Short mmCIF file of C-alpha atoms in Angstrom, two decimals:
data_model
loop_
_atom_site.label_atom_id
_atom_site.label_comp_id
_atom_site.label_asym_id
_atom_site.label_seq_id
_atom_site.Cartn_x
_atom_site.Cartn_y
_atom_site.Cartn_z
CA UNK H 1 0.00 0.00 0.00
CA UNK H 2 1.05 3.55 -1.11
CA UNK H 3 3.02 5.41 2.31
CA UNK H 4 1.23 7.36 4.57
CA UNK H 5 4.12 8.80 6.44
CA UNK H 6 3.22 11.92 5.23
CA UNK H 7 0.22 12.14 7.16
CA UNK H 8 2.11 12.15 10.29
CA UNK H 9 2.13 15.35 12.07
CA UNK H 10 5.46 16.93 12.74
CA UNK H 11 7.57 13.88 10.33
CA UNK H 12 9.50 16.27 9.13
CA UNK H 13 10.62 17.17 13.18
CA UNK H 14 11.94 13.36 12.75
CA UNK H 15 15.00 11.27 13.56
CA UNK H 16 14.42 9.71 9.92
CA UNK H 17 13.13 13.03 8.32
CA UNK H 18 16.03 15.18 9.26
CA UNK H 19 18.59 12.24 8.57
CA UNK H 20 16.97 12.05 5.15
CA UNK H 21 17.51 15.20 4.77
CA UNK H 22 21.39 15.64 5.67
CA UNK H 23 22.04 12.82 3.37
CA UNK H 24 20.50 14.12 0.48
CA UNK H 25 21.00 17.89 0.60
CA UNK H 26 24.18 18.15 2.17
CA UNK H 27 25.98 16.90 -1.01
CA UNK H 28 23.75 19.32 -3.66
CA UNK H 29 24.91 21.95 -1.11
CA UNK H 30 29.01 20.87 -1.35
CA UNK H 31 28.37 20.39 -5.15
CA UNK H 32 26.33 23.27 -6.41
CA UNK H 33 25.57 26.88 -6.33
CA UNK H 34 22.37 28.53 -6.34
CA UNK H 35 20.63 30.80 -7.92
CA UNK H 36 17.28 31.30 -6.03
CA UNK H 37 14.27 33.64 -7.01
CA UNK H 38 10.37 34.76 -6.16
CA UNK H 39 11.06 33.02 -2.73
CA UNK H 40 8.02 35.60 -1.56
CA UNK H 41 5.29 33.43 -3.19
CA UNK H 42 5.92 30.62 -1.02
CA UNK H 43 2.64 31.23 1.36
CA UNK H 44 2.45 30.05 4.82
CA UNK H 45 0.88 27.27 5.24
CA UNK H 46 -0.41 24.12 2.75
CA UNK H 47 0.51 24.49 -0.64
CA UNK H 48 1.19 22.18 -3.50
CA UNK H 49 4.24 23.35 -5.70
CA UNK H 50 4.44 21.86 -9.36
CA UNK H 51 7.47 21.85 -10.92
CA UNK H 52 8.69 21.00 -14.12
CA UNK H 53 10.78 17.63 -14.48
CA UNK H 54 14.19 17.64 -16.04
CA UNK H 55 16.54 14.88 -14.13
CA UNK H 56 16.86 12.34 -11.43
CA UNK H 57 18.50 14.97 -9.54
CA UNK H 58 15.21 16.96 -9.13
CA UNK H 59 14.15 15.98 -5.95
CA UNK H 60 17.55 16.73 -4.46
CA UNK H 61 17.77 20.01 -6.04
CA UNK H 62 13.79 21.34 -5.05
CA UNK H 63 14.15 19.62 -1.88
CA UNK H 64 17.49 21.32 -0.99
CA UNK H 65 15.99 24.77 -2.28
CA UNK H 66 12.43 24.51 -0.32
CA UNK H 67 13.69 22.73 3.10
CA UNK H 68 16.61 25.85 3.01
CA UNK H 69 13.28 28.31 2.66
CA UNK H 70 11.08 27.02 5.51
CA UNK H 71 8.94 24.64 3.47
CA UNK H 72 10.19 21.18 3.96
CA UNK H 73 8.83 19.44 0.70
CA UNK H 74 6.80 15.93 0.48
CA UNK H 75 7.48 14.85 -3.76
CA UNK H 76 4.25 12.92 -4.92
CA UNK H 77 6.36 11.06 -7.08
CA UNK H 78 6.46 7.57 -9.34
CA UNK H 79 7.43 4.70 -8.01
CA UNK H 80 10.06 4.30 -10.49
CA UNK H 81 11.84 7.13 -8.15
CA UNK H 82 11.59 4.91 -5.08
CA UNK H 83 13.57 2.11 -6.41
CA UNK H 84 16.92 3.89 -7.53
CA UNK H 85 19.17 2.99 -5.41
CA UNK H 86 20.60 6.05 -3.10
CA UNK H 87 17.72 8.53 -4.01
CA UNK H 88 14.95 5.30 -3.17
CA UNK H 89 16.10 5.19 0.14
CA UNK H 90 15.79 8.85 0.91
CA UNK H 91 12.28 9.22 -0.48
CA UNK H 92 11.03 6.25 1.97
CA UNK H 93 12.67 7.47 4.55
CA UNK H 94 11.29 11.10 4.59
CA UNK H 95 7.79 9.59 4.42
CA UNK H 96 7.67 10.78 0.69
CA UNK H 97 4.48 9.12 -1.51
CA UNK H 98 5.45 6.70 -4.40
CA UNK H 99 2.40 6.51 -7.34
CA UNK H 100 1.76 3.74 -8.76
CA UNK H 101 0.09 4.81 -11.53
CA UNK H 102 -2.70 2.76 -13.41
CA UNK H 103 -3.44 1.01 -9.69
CA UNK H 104 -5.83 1.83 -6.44
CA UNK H 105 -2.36 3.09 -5.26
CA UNK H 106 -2.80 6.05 -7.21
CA UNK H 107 -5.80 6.92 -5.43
CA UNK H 108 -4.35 6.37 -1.87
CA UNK H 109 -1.64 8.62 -2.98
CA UNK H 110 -3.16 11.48 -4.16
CA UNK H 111 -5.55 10.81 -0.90
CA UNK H 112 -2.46 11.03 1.12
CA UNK H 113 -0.96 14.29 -0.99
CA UNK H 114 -4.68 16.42 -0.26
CA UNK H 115 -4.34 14.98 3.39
CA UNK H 116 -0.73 16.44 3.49
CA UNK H 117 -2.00 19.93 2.14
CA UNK H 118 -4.93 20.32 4.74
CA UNK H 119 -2.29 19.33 7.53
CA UNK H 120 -0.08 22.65 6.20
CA UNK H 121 1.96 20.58 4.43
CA UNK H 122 4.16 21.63 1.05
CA UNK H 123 3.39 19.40 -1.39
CA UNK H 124 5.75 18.45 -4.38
CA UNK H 125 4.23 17.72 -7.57
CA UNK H 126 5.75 17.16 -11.45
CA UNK H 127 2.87 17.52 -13.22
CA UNK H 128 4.43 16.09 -16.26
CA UNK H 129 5.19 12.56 -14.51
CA UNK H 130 8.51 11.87 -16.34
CA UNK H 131 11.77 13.53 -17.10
CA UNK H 132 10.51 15.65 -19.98
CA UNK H 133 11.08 14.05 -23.11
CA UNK H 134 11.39 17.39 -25.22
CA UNK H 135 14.46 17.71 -27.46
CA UNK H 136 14.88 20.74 -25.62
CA UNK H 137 14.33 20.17 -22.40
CA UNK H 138 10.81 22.54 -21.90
CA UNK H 139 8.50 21.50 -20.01
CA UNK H 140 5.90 19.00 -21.55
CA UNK H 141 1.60 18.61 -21.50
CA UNK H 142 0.88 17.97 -17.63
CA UNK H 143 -1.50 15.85 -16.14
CA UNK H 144 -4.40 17.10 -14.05
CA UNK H 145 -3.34 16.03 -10.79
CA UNK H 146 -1.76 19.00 -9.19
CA UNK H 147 -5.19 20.77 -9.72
CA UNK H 148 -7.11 18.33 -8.50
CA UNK H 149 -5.23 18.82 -5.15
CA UNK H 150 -5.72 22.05 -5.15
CA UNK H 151 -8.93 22.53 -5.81
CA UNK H 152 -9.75 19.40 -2.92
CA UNK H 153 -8.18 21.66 -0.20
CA UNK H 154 -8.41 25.32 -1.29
CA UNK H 155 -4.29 25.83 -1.48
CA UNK H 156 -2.47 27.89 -3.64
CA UNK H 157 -0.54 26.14 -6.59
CA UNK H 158 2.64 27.67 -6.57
CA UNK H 159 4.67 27.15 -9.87
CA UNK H 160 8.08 26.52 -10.01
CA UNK H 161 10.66 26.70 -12.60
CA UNK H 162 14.04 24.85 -12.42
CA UNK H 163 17.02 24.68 -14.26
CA UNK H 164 20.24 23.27 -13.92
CA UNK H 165 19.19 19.69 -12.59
CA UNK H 166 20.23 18.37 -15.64
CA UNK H 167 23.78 19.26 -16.22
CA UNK H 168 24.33 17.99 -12.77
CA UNK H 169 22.54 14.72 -14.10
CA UNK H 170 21.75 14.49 -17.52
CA UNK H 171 18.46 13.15 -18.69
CA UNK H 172 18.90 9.43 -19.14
CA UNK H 173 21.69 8.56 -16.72
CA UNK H 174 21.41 8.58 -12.42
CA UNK H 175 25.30 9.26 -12.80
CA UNK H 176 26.17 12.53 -11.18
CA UNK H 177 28.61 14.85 -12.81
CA UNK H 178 29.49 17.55 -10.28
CA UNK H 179 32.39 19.42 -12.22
CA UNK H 180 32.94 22.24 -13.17
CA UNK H 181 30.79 22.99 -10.78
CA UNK H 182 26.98 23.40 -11.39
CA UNK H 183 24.11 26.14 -10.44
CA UNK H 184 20.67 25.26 -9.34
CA UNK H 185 18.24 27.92 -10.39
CA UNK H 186 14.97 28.21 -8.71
CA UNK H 187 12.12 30.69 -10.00
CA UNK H 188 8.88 30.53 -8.23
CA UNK H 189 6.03 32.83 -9.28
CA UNK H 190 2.87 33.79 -8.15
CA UNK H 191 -0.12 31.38 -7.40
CA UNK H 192 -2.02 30.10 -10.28
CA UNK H 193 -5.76 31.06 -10.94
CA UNK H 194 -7.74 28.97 -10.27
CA UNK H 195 -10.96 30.91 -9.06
CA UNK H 196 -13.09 30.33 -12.17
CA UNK H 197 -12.95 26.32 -11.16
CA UNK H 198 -15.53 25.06 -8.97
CA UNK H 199 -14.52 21.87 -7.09
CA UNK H 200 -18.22 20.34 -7.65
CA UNK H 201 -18.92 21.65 -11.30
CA UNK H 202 -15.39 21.33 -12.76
CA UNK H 203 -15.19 19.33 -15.56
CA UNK H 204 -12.52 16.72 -17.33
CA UNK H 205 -12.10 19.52 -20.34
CA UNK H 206 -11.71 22.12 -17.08
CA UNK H 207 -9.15 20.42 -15.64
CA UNK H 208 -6.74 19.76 -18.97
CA UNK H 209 -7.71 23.62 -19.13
CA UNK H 210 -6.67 24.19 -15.91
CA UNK H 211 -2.98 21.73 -16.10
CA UNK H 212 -2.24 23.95 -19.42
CA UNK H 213 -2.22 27.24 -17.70
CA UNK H 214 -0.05 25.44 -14.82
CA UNK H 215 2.71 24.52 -17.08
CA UNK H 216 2.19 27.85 -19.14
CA UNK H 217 3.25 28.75 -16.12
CA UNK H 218 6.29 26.80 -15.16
CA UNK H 219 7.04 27.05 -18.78
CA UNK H 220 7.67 30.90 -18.33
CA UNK H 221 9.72 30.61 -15.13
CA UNK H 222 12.10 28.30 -17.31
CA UNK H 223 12.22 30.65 -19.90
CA UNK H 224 12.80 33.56 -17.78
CA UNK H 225 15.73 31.42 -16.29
CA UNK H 226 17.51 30.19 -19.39
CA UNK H 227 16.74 34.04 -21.34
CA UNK H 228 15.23 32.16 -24.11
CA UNK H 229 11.98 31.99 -25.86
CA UNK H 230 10.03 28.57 -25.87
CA UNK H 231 9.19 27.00 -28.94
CA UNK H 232 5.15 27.07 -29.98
CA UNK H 233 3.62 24.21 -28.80
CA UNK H 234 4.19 21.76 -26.22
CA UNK H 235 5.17 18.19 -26.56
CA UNK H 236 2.64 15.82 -26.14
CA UNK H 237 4.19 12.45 -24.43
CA UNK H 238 1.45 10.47 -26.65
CA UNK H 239 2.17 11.69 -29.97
CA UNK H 240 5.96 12.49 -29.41
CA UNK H 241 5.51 15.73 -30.78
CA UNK H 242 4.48 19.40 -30.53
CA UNK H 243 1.14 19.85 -29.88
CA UNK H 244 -0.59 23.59 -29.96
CA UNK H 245 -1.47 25.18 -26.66
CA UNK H 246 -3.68 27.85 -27.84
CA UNK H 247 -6.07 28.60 -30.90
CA UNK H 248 -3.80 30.46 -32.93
CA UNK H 249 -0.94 28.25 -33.05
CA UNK H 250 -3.59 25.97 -34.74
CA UNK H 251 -1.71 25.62 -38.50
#
């Protein structure tokens, strides 16, 4: 059955918590610099934070940048995470929830992730569910979870954009290469909208509505990061290609 750890008040006041976390942020802090920004729209309180998904180092690198800013994270991540060997061991340990996706797991999990929120929890979501598989790197389509959440306890959704994750483990390897020496940046912006949803109304075209804007989002904070301008489109993990986000990018 999926963790529920997180449920725990005060876990991350624990032996195995605060071991967790001196094993798994203490290197990223040796290793890396950082380049940290919008630190102000992390509320008080419950929130879920969606990021966008570029490495296997992504959990170290968030969790390192939100545990340093008061907000000790809990990843709602796939279970694929909690087998690798060094980074598997952490996420059980810190109470973190595996999803096994396509199961009744998923359902305890995302159970245990609203549960988490309501307790004033910060919640740690990749909406995309895999390492982005655009040639570029930007963030993909997202899945409707992290709205769901937050539309089930009233939190903000906080987006975040990350880059550097990558260079200090490339997409497709768990190998870390930690020189020359690598910067994490961190942009977090404002809370998404999501006033115009109703939790009893919304619908399954509302929500897809609703996981665009989040990764318009995140996709904005990346760009602002890397001082580039994202392609049109955003890859669809289905189709393996470059779908159109908005009407007029229709060809």
């Amino acid at each position: 059955m999926t963790s529920s750890k997180v449920r725990q008040r005060g876990i991350e006041r624990s032996f195995a918590y605060r071991s967790a976390v001196v094993s798994m942020f203490g290197p990223i802090r040796v290793m890396t610099d950082s380049d940290w920004q919008g630190t102000e729209h992390l509320p008080n309180g419950g929130c879920v934070v969606a990021a966008n998904h570029i490495s296997y180092a992504d959990p170290s690198a968030l969790g390192r940048f939100l545990h340093d800013n008061g907000h000790p994270p809990f990843f709602l991540a796939k279970d694929a995470l909690f087998e690798l060997p060094f980074l598997g061991r952490w996420l059980t340990a810190a109470g973190q929830v595996p999803v096994r996706r396509g199961t009744g797991e998923a359902i305890s999990a995302y159970a245990d992730a609203v549960e988490a929120v309501r307790a004033g929890k910060t919640v740690v979501v990749m909406p995309e569910s895999t390492i982005t598989k655009d040639p570029d790197l930007w963030p993909m389509r997202g899945k409707t979870g992290v709205v769901r959440i937050a539309l089930a306890t009233g939190c903000p959704l906080v987006p975040l954009g990350q880059w550097g994750a990558q260079d200090l483990m490339p997409r497709g390897t768990t190998r870390l290469q930690p020189w020359p020496r690598k910067t994490m940046h961190m942009r977090v912006g404002p809370p998404v909208d999501l006033s115009d949803l109703s939790p009893g109304t919304v619908t399954r075209d509302d929500l897809l509505a609703a996981a665009d804007r989040v990764m318009e989002a995140i996709t904005g904070l990346v760009a602002e990061i890397r001082g580039e301008t994202p392609p049109p489109g955003r890859w669809d993990l289905a189709l393996g290609r470059r779908v159109p986000t908005h009407p007029e990018e229709q060809p």
